[in-house]
Tab-separated table of C-alpha atoms and ligand atoms in Angstrom:
chain	number	residue	atom	x	y	z
A	1	MET	CA	-61.326	-12.948	2.057
A	2	ARG	CA	-58.545	-13.993	-0.145
A	3	ILE	CA	-57.552	-10.410	-0.741
A	4	ALA	CA	-58.049	-9.318	2.797
A	5	LEU	CA	-55.545	-12.140	3.835
A	6	LEU	CA	-53.032	-11.210	1.042
A	7	ALA	CA	-53.341	-7.188	2.037
A	8	GLY	CA	-52.703	-8.287	5.617
A	9	ILE	CA	-49.645	-10.344	4.708
A	10	ALA	CA	-48.533	-7.490	2.637
A	11	LEU	CA	-48.890	-4.932	5.447
A	12	VAL	CA	-47.010	-7.045	7.897
A	13	ALA	CA	-44.139	-7.405	5.276
A	14	ILE	CA	-44.113	-3.766	4.641
A	15	GLY	CA	-43.660	-3.267	8.292
A	16	TRP	CA	-41.048	-5.851	8.880
A	17	ILE	CA	-39.152	-4.264	6.119
A	18	ALA	CA	-39.600	-0.583	7.209
A	19	LEU	CA	-38.695	-1.547	10.686
A	20	ALA	CA	-35.357	-2.613	9.569
A	21	PHE	CA	-34.793	0.783	7.502
A	22	PHE	CA	-36.225	3.015	10.019
A	23	LEU	CA	-35.640	1.566	13.494
A	24	GLU	CA	-32.404	3.217	14.353
A	25	ARG	CA	-33.666	6.609	13.157
A	26	PHE	CA	-36.382	6.306	16.048
A	27	VAL	CA	-34.599	4.557	18.855
A	28	ASN	CA	-30.836	6.408	18.744
A	29	ARG	CA	-31.896	9.774	18.034
A	30	VAL	CA	-29.806	13.198	18.232
A	31	GLU	CA	-31.966	16.195	19.004
A	32	GLY	CA	-31.703	18.757	16.852
A	33	ALA	CA	-31.331	21.593	19.247
A	34	PRO	CA	-28.502	24.105	18.445
A	35	LEU	CA	-25.296	23.483	20.369
A	36	PRO	CA	-23.267	25.848	22.409
A	37	GLU	CA	-20.332	27.437	20.397
A	38	VAL	CA	-16.968	25.755	21.072
A	39	SER	CA	-14.141	28.117	21.760
A	40	ALA	CA	-10.675	27.732	19.834
A	41	ARG	CA	-9.304	27.063	23.375
A	42	ALA	CA	-11.667	23.882	23.864
A	43	VAL	CA	-10.774	22.908	20.285
A	44	GLU	CA	-7.275	22.645	20.959
A	45	LEU	CA	-7.443	21.125	24.300
A	46	HIS	CA	-9.848	18.396	23.195
A	47	HIS	CA	-7.867	17.588	19.768
A	48	SER	CA	-4.313	17.517	22.019
A	49	SER	CA	-5.894	15.157	24.461
A	50	ALA	CA	-6.291	11.386	24.376
A	51	VAL	CA	-10.044	10.763	23.946
A	52	VAL	CA	-11.400	7.335	25.175
A	53	ASP	CA	-15.336	6.275	25.270
A	54	LEU	CA	-15.949	3.534	27.565
A	55	HIS	CA	-19.291	2.492	26.124
A	56	ALA	CA	-21.041	2.587	22.425
A	57	ASP	CA	-23.419	-0.006	21.179
A	58	SER	CA	-22.830	0.875	17.876
A	59	LEU	CA	-22.035	-2.669	16.525
A	60	LEU	CA	-25.470	-3.606	17.440
A	61	PHE	CA	-27.758	-2.147	14.613
A	62	GLY	CA	-26.005	-3.624	11.551
A	63	ARG	CA	-25.222	-0.332	10.096
A	64	ASP	CA	-21.747	-0.263	8.088
A	65	LEU	CA	-19.573	1.694	10.631
A	66	THR	CA	-16.983	2.195	7.878
A	67	HIS	CA	-19.571	4.837	6.423
A	68	ARG	CA	-20.466	8.158	7.858
A	69	ALA	CA	-24.287	7.786	8.387
A	70	ARG	CA	-26.934	10.470	9.104
A	71	VAL	CA	-28.618	8.487	11.570
A	72	GLY	CA	-27.510	6.972	15.271
A	73	HIS	CA	-24.656	8.780	17.019
A	74	ALA	CA	-21.257	6.901	16.000
A	75	ASP	CA	-19.307	5.213	12.988
A	76	LEU	CA	-15.636	5.416	12.216
A	77	PRO	CA	-15.573	8.588	10.277
A	78	ARG	CA	-17.474	10.441	13.284
A	79	LEU	CA	-15.398	9.148	15.895
A	80	ARG	CA	-12.022	10.134	14.250
A	81	GLU	CA	-13.800	13.656	13.460
A	82	GLY	CA	-14.437	13.967	17.051
A	83	GLY	CA	-11.203	13.133	18.095
A	84	VAL	CA	-11.665	9.618	19.823
A	85	TRP	CA	-8.857	7.745	20.366
A	86	LEU	CA	-10.466	4.380	21.673
A	87	GLN	CA	-13.979	3.216	21.368
A	88	VAL	CA	-15.062	0.426	23.770
A	89	PHE	CA	-17.977	-1.485	21.785
A	90	GLY	CA	-20.570	-2.887	24.313
A	91	VAL	CA	-22.183	-6.227	23.255
A	92	ALA	CA	-26.055	-6.167	24.336
A	93	THR	CA	-27.628	-9.471	23.747
A	94	SER	CA	-30.725	-9.660	25.410
A	95	THR	CA	-33.307	-7.037	26.829
A	96	PRO	CA	-36.849	-7.647	27.880
A	97	ALA	CA	-39.889	-5.936	26.135
A	98	GLY	CA	-40.864	-2.841	27.851
A	99	MET	CA	-37.262	-2.626	29.284
A	100	ASN	CA	-37.243	0.156	32.061
A	101	ILE	CA	-34.530	1.272	34.692
A	102	ASP	CA	-36.699	-0.014	37.764
A	103	ARG	CA	-37.865	-3.649	37.551
A	104	ASN	CA	-37.613	-5.930	34.468
A	105	GLU	CA	-37.754	-9.978	34.508
A	106	ALA	CA	-35.631	-12.095	32.522
A	107	PRO	CA	-36.894	-11.783	28.978
A	108	GLY	CA	-40.002	-13.874	27.955
A	109	PHE	CA	-40.161	-11.936	24.523
A	110	ASP	CA	-36.418	-10.843	23.706
A	111	MET	CA	-36.357	-7.496	21.915
A	112	MET	CA	-32.806	-8.453	20.542
A	113	ALA	CA	-34.369	-11.666	18.936
A	114	LEU	CA	-36.666	-9.241	17.146
A	115	LEU	CA	-33.793	-6.756	16.271
A	116	PHE	CA	-31.478	-9.481	14.880
A	117	CYS	CA	-34.365	-11.543	13.109
A	118	ASN	CA	-35.347	-8.355	11.413
A	119	ARG	CA	-32.295	-7.745	9.476
A	120	LEU	CA	-31.612	-11.489	9.206
A	121	ALA	CA	-28.546	-11.493	10.904
A	122	ALA	CA	-26.464	-14.180	12.620
A	123	GLY	CA	-27.636	-14.529	16.107
A	124	CYS	CA	-31.515	-14.291	15.437
A	125	LEU	CA	-32.148	-17.569	16.738
A	126	GLY	CA	-29.106	-18.681	18.700
A	127	GLY	CA	-29.542	-16.666	21.898
A	128	PRO	CA	-27.289	-14.500	23.695
A	129	PRO	CA	-24.117	-16.522	23.066
A	130	ALA	CA	-24.780	-16.645	18.993
A	131	ARG	CA	-25.770	-12.548	19.183
A	132	PHE	CA	-22.165	-12.286	21.159
A	133	ALA	CA	-20.439	-14.452	18.165
A	134	ALA	CA	-22.187	-12.097	15.690
A	135	HIS	CA	-20.776	-9.044	17.363
A	136	ALA	CA	-17.109	-10.025	17.704
A	137	ASP	CA	-17.382	-11.470	13.948
A	138	ARG	CA	-18.675	-7.680	13.111
A	139	LEU	CA	-15.809	-6.319	15.088
A	140	GLU	CA	-13.447	-8.725	13.270
A	141	GLN	CA	-14.518	-7.343	9.897
A	142	LEU	CA	-14.545	-3.962	10.882
A	143	THR	CA	-10.940	-4.046	11.964
A	144	ALA	CA	-9.813	-6.118	8.863
A	145	SER	CA	-11.440	-3.446	6.458
A	146	ASP	CA	-9.916	-0.641	7.820
A	147	PRO	CA	-5.809	-0.786	8.250
A	148	LYS	CA	-6.296	2.237	10.653
A	149	LEU	CA	-8.428	0.596	13.561
A	150	VAL	CA	-6.739	-1.490	15.786
A	151	TRP	CA	-8.557	-4.017	17.902
A	152	VAL	CA	-7.109	-3.443	21.390
A	153	ARG	CA	-6.687	-6.685	23.672
A	154	SER	CA	-3.310	-5.988	25.761
A	155	ALA	CA	-1.363	-3.277	27.480
A	156	ASN	CA	0.883	-3.436	24.899
A	157	ASP	CA	-1.821	-2.464	22.061
A	158	LEU	CA	-2.620	0.451	24.222
A	159	ALA	CA	1.057	1.800	24.023
A	160	GLN	CA	1.272	1.149	20.646
A	161	LEU	CA	-1.992	2.983	19.782
A	162	ARG	CA	-0.865	5.816	21.798
A	163	ALA	CA	2.554	5.752	19.666
A	164	ALA	CA	0.870	5.515	16.269
A	165	ARG	CA	-1.733	7.900	17.296
A	166	LYS	CA	1.255	10.797	17.803
A	167	ARG	CA	1.795	9.971	14.047
A	168	ASP	CA	-1.348	9.581	12.627
A	169	PRO	CA	-4.612	11.041	13.972
A	170	GLN	CA	-6.475	8.889	11.982
A	171	MET	CA	-5.603	5.857	14.311
A	172	LEU	CA	-8.445	4.566	16.289
A	173	GLY	CA	-8.635	1.855	18.918
A	174	ALA	CA	-11.809	-0.659	19.512
A	175	LEU	CA	-12.226	-2.774	22.759
A	176	LEU	CA	-14.812	-5.418	22.996
A	177	ALA	CA	-16.933	-5.349	26.224
A	178	ILE	CA	-19.865	-7.820	26.977
A	179	GLU	CA	-23.206	-6.246	28.602
A	180	GLY	CA	-24.475	-9.356	30.900
A	181	ALA	CA	-22.333	-12.436	31.298
A	182	HIS	CA	-25.430	-14.503	30.063
A	183	ALA	CA	-23.595	-13.767	26.593
A	184	LEU	CA	-20.940	-16.259	27.686
A	185	GLY	CA	-22.784	-19.326	27.259
A	186	ASP	CA	-22.317	-22.543	29.346
A	187	GLY	CA	-19.453	-24.588	30.499
A	188	PRO	CA	-16.614	-23.782	33.132
A	189	ASP	CA	-14.267	-22.432	30.215
A	190	ALA	CA	-17.066	-19.906	28.910
A	191	LEU	CA	-15.385	-16.841	30.269
A	192	ASP	CA	-11.955	-18.157	28.857
A	193	ARG	CA	-13.467	-18.615	25.579
A	194	ALA	CA	-14.756	-15.187	25.482
A	195	PHE	CA	-11.473	-13.899	26.185
A	196	ALA	CA	-9.811	-15.520	23.325
A	197	ARG	CA	-12.495	-14.011	21.305
A	198	GLY	CA	-10.824	-10.687	22.130
A	199	VAL	CA	-13.407	-9.564	25.182
A	200	ARG	CA	-11.593	-7.341	27.504
A	201	MET	CA	-14.314	-5.725	29.558
A	202	VAL	CA	-17.422	-7.842	31.097
A	203	GLY	CA	-20.503	-6.355	33.031
A	204	LEU	CA	-21.887	-9.307	34.837
A	205	ALA	CA	-25.787	-8.164	34.494
A	206	HIS	CA	-27.644	-6.179	32.257
A	207	PHE	CA	-31.203	-5.376	32.657
A	208	PHE	CA	-32.349	-8.234	34.454
A	209	ASP	CA	-30.904	-10.443	37.311
A	210	ASN	CA	-28.996	-13.508	36.014
A	211	GLU	CA	-27.305	-16.631	37.203
A	212	TYR	CA	-24.115	-14.338	37.729
A	213	ALA	CA	-25.461	-11.194	39.680
A	214	GLY	CA	-28.688	-9.055	40.709
A	215	SER	CA	-28.917	-6.106	38.019
A	216	ALA	CA	-29.981	-2.632	39.225
A	217	HIS	CA	-33.169	-3.059	36.850
A	218	GLY	CA	-33.899	-6.544	38.101
A	219	VAL	CA	-36.836	-7.914	40.350
A	220	ALA	CA	-34.593	-9.540	43.355
A	221	LYS	CA	-31.406	-7.226	42.648
A	222	GLY	CA	-29.501	-9.422	44.959
A	223	GLY	CA	-25.729	-9.784	45.050
A	224	LEU	CA	-23.282	-11.873	43.341
A	225	THR	CA	-23.849	-15.623	42.956
A	226	ASP	CA	-21.025	-18.163	43.321
A	227	LEU	CA	-20.839	-18.372	39.664
A	228	GLY	CA	-20.613	-14.531	39.562
A	229	ARG	CA	-17.821	-14.412	42.203
A	230	ARG	CA	-15.806	-17.231	40.682
A	231	THR	CA	-16.325	-15.440	36.912
A	232	PHE	CA	-14.945	-12.318	38.701
A	233	ALA	CA	-11.898	-13.802	39.919
A	234	ARG	CA	-11.317	-15.280	36.843
A	235	MET	CA	-11.773	-11.804	35.050
A	236	GLU	CA	-8.971	-10.341	37.337
A	237	GLU	CA	-6.724	-13.084	36.368
A	238	LEU	CA	-7.293	-12.951	32.630
A	239	GLY	CA	-7.202	-9.205	32.791
A	240	ILE	CA	-10.733	-8.553	31.738
A	241	ALA	CA	-11.989	-5.348	33.331
A	242	ALA	CA	-15.041	-5.243	35.333
A	243	ASP	CA	-17.961	-3.265	34.404
A	244	LEU	CA	-20.304	-2.420	37.280
A	245	ALA	CA	-22.591	-0.105	35.253
A	246	HIS	CA	-25.815	-2.298	35.435
A	247	LEU	CA	-25.250	-3.972	38.870
A	248	SER	CA	-27.472	-3.637	41.894
A	249	PRO	CA	-26.166	-1.735	44.802
A	250	ALA	CA	-25.795	-5.127	46.562
A	251	ALA	CA	-23.817	-6.539	43.691
A	252	ILE	CA	-21.400	-3.514	43.496
A	253	ASP	CA	-20.859	-3.716	47.535
A	254	GLU	CA	-19.923	-7.249	47.113
A	255	LEU	CA	-17.683	-6.720	43.981
A	256	LEU	CA	-16.019	-3.909	45.514
A	257	ALA	CA	-15.138	-5.729	48.496
A	258	ILE	CA	-13.377	-8.336	46.782
A	259	ALA	CA	-11.892	-6.232	43.871
A	260	THR	CA	-8.189	-6.604	43.794
A	261	ARG	CA	-7.793	-4.332	40.515
A	262	PRO	CA	-9.519	-1.175	39.426
A	263	VAL	CA	-13.198	-1.253	38.317
A	264	VAL	CA	-15.158	0.671	35.877
A	265	VAL	CA	-18.464	1.771	35.415
A	266	SER	CA	-18.513	2.166	31.731
A	267	HIS	CA	-21.548	4.333	31.387
A	268	GLY	CA	-23.976	6.089	33.975
A	269	GLY	CA	-24.234	8.876	36.431
A	270	VAL	CA	-24.509	10.239	39.722
A	271	LYS	CA	-27.028	10.350	42.394
A	272	GLY	CA	-25.458	13.916	43.357
A	273	THR	CA	-27.075	15.298	40.040
A	274	CYS	CA	-29.440	12.764	39.006
A	275	PRO	CA	-30.985	10.418	41.388
A	276	ASN	CA	-32.451	7.249	39.987
A	277	ALA	CA	-32.132	3.476	39.997
A	278	ARG	CA	-29.453	4.048	37.176
A	279	THR	CA	-26.929	6.163	38.895
A	280	LEU	CA	-24.656	5.896	41.688
A	281	SER	CA	-24.332	6.836	45.353
A	282	ASP	CA	-21.550	8.887	46.978
A	283	ALA	CA	-20.702	5.788	48.696
A	284	HIS	CA	-20.338	3.633	45.393
A	285	LEU	CA	-18.530	6.659	43.776
A	286	ARG	CA	-15.782	6.547	46.882
A	287	GLY	CA	-15.777	2.900	46.585
A	288	ILE	CA	-15.000	2.626	43.007
A	289	ALA	CA	-12.009	5.266	43.437
A	290	ARG	CA	-10.896	3.132	46.157
A	291	THR	CA	-10.104	0.683	43.484
A	292	GLY	CA	-8.160	3.393	41.177
A	293	GLY	CA	-11.131	2.589	39.020
A	294	VAL	CA	-13.143	4.835	37.027
A	295	VAL	CA	-16.624	6.151	36.319
A	296	GLY	CA	-17.666	6.944	32.861
A	297	ILE	CA	-20.343	9.629	32.702
A	298	GLY	CA	-23.269	9.215	29.948
A	299	TYR	CA	-24.803	11.859	27.738
A	300	TRP	CA	-28.445	10.594	27.956
A	301	LYS	CA	-31.406	11.457	30.198
A	302	GLU	CA	-31.580	8.532	33.050
A	303	ALA	CA	-27.662	9.230	33.218
A	304	VAL	CA	-27.533	12.920	33.783
A	305	CYS	CA	-31.332	14.203	34.080
A	306	GLY	CA	-30.742	16.201	30.854
A	307	THR	CA	-29.096	15.796	27.690
A	308	ALA	CA	-27.550	19.386	27.223
A	309	PRO	CA	-23.654	19.360	27.299
A	310	ARG	CA	-23.820	20.987	30.376
A	311	ASP	CA	-25.751	18.460	32.129
A	312	VAL	CA	-23.284	16.135	31.295
A	313	ALA	CA	-20.352	18.379	32.645
A	314	ARG	CA	-22.379	18.794	35.964
A	315	ALA	CA	-22.261	15.615	36.366
A	316	ILE	CA	-18.560	15.102	35.826
A	317	ARG	CA	-17.765	18.201	38.058
A	318	TYR	CA	-20.006	16.513	40.657
A	319	ALA	CA	-17.945	13.472	40.730
A	320	VAL	CA	-14.096	15.178	40.288
A	321	ASP	CA	-15.449	17.046	43.333
A	322	LEU	CA	-16.158	14.131	45.090
A	323	ILE	CA	-13.773	11.639	44.254
A	324	GLY	CA	-10.738	13.327	42.394
A	325	ASP	CA	-10.164	14.103	38.786
A	326	GLU	CA	-8.369	10.787	38.287
A	327	HIS	CA	-11.334	8.577	38.488
A	328	VAL	CA	-13.820	10.052	36.157
A	329	ALA	CA	-14.145	9.364	32.406
A	330	LEU	CA	-16.618	9.442	29.408
A	331	GLY	CA	-19.109	6.528	28.643
A	332	SER	CA	-21.484	7.882	26.204
A	333	ASP	CA	-23.984	4.993	25.727
A	334	TYR	CA	-24.167	6.042	21.765
A	335	ASP	CA	-26.068	3.957	19.694
A	336	GLY	CA	-27.879	2.259	22.602
A	337	GLY	CA	-31.239	3.176	22.295
A	338	THR	CA	-30.716	6.271	23.856
A	339	THR	CA	-31.245	10.488	22.702
A	340	VAL	CA	-28.445	12.677	23.163
A	341	SER	CA	-28.010	16.437	22.056
A	342	PHE	CA	-24.517	15.677	20.272
A	343	ASP	CA	-23.102	12.851	18.244
A	344	THR	CA	-19.476	11.655	18.797
A	345	SER	CA	-18.260	14.044	15.971
A	346	GLN	CA	-19.376	16.779	17.964
A	347	LEU	CA	-17.516	15.769	21.131
A	348	ALA	CA	-15.497	19.074	21.728
A	349	VAL	CA	-18.840	20.246	22.564
A	350	LEU	CA	-18.527	18.529	25.957
A	351	THR	CA	-14.939	19.618	26.583
A	352	GLN	CA	-16.164	23.319	26.284
A	353	ALA	CA	-19.119	22.572	28.694
A	354	MET	CA	-16.703	21.087	31.094
A	355	LEU	CA	-14.643	24.222	30.821
A	356	ASP	CA	-17.579	26.352	31.218
A	357	GLU	CA	-18.319	24.261	34.571
A	358	GLY	CA	-15.097	25.419	35.811
A	359	VAL	CA	-13.278	21.717	35.305
A	360	ALA	CA	-9.656	22.797	35.027
A	361	ASP	CA	-7.684	22.097	31.982
A	362	ALA	CA	-5.629	19.388	33.224
A	363	SER	CA	-8.676	17.529	34.876
A	364	VAL	CA	-10.492	17.687	31.361
A	365	ARG	CA	-7.343	15.972	29.865
A	366	ARG	CA	-7.590	13.282	32.468
A	367	VAL	CA	-11.682	12.935	32.266
A	368	LEU	CA	-11.439	12.788	28.286
A	369	GLY	CA	-9.077	9.755	28.242
A	370	GLU	CA	-6.368	9.520	30.470
A	371	ASN	CA	-7.840	7.923	33.332
A	372	ALA	CA	-9.510	5.157	31.344
A	373	LEU	CA	-6.221	4.664	29.292
A	374	ARG	CA	-4.558	4.223	32.938
A	375	VAL	CA	-7.209	1.935	34.378
A	376	LEU	CA	-7.058	-0.276	30.889
A	377	ALA	CA	-3.370	-0.529	31.117
A	378	ALA	CA	-3.535	-1.919	34.497
A	379	THR	CA	-6.199	-4.191	34.008
A	380	LEU	CA	-5.541	-5.870	30.447
A	381	PRO	CA	-2.778	-8.531	30.087
A	382	SER	CA	0.596	-7.007	29.397
A	383	GLU	CA	0.858	-8.765	25.965
B	1	ZN	ZN1	-25.865	-0.243	29.052
C-alpha cells in the first residue's frame, strides 16, 4: 500500500517536471512542412523595410529569450534574423480550461495558474495582477540584459528606434501590451499604475466577458460596461493604444463609436477569407480604418483558416483590397498557444507570399511595419 502511494507520488512529480520541460513543445508548434523559396527580391524588400509584429506571447512561457531556442516561435536572436524592428509582447493572465473561440465562462480553473505554478514563477498565486507584474519584470530584465533591446514607451522612443536601426540592424524595440483589463487589478488608478509600469496597449477583454467588456468568446458577449468606457477614455488620455482583438462585436461597435484616436486589432483575421468568431466583419474592418487604425493579420488556423504563408497573405490581400494598404499590419500571435508554419526568423517567407498574392511592393512595406509605426506614433505619448 505504502509502495503504491509512493509510486503514485513519484509519477505525479515526474509528470509535473515533464510538463515544465515539454509544454511549449506541444502548445507553440512550428509545422515541419517545407516552405516556399524566398526570392532575392523578396529578401531585399523584407530586410529594407521596417517590420513590426503587433502581438506575440513570448514572455509567457518562461523561456530565456536572449537565447535562440529550438522550441516556440520567437526570441531575440530569431526576431533579429527575421528583420523585426519592433515586437509587441502581449500579457495574457487568465485563461479558462477548455478554452475555445466560441463560448467560455470566466475561469473556475485557470490554466494560467497551472502554467505559472508549474514553473514556480512569481504570479502563481496572486491572480492576474500578479501575473502582469511578473511579465513586466521579465521585460525589464530582458531589456536590462540586452543593450540593443529598447522598451518603447513614447513616440520619441519610436523615432529614436528608427534612427538607431538605420545605424545598427541589431536594434530591436519591445512594447508591452495587456490582453484583458482584468490584469489591471482594482482601484480607480489601476490603469495609471499599468501605464507607469510601461504598458502601451490594452485589450479590454480576452477569452471571457469581464467587468470591462464583452469578449468575442464569452457567454453574454455584451458591449462595454461603464468601467470599460471610462477605462477606454483614460487610455486615450494617457496614450495607450486600444486593442480590439478579442472584443465582442457589440463591444467593437461601441468602442468604434466613441474612439477619437486610431485603434488596433493586434492579432486576428477577416471573415472574408475565414469566417468564425475570432475574425472581423467587413463592417468592422471599415470602422477600424475610419479611425485611422490597423488590423494585424495572424499566422494561425483560427485567424486565416490555414497556416501556409499564402493563407496569411490572402487575408492581407483581402483587407488591403477592402480598406486600403494603410490599415493592414502583422499580428503573429507567436507563442500564444498557436501552431504556425514559419517562425519569426523565417518571416521573409510572408513577404514572398504577399508578392505572390499580387500585393504591390509599396503596400508590402506598409503592411510589414510602416502602418503599425504610424498608428503607434499617433497614439503613444510624445515623450
Ligand atoms: Zn490573443
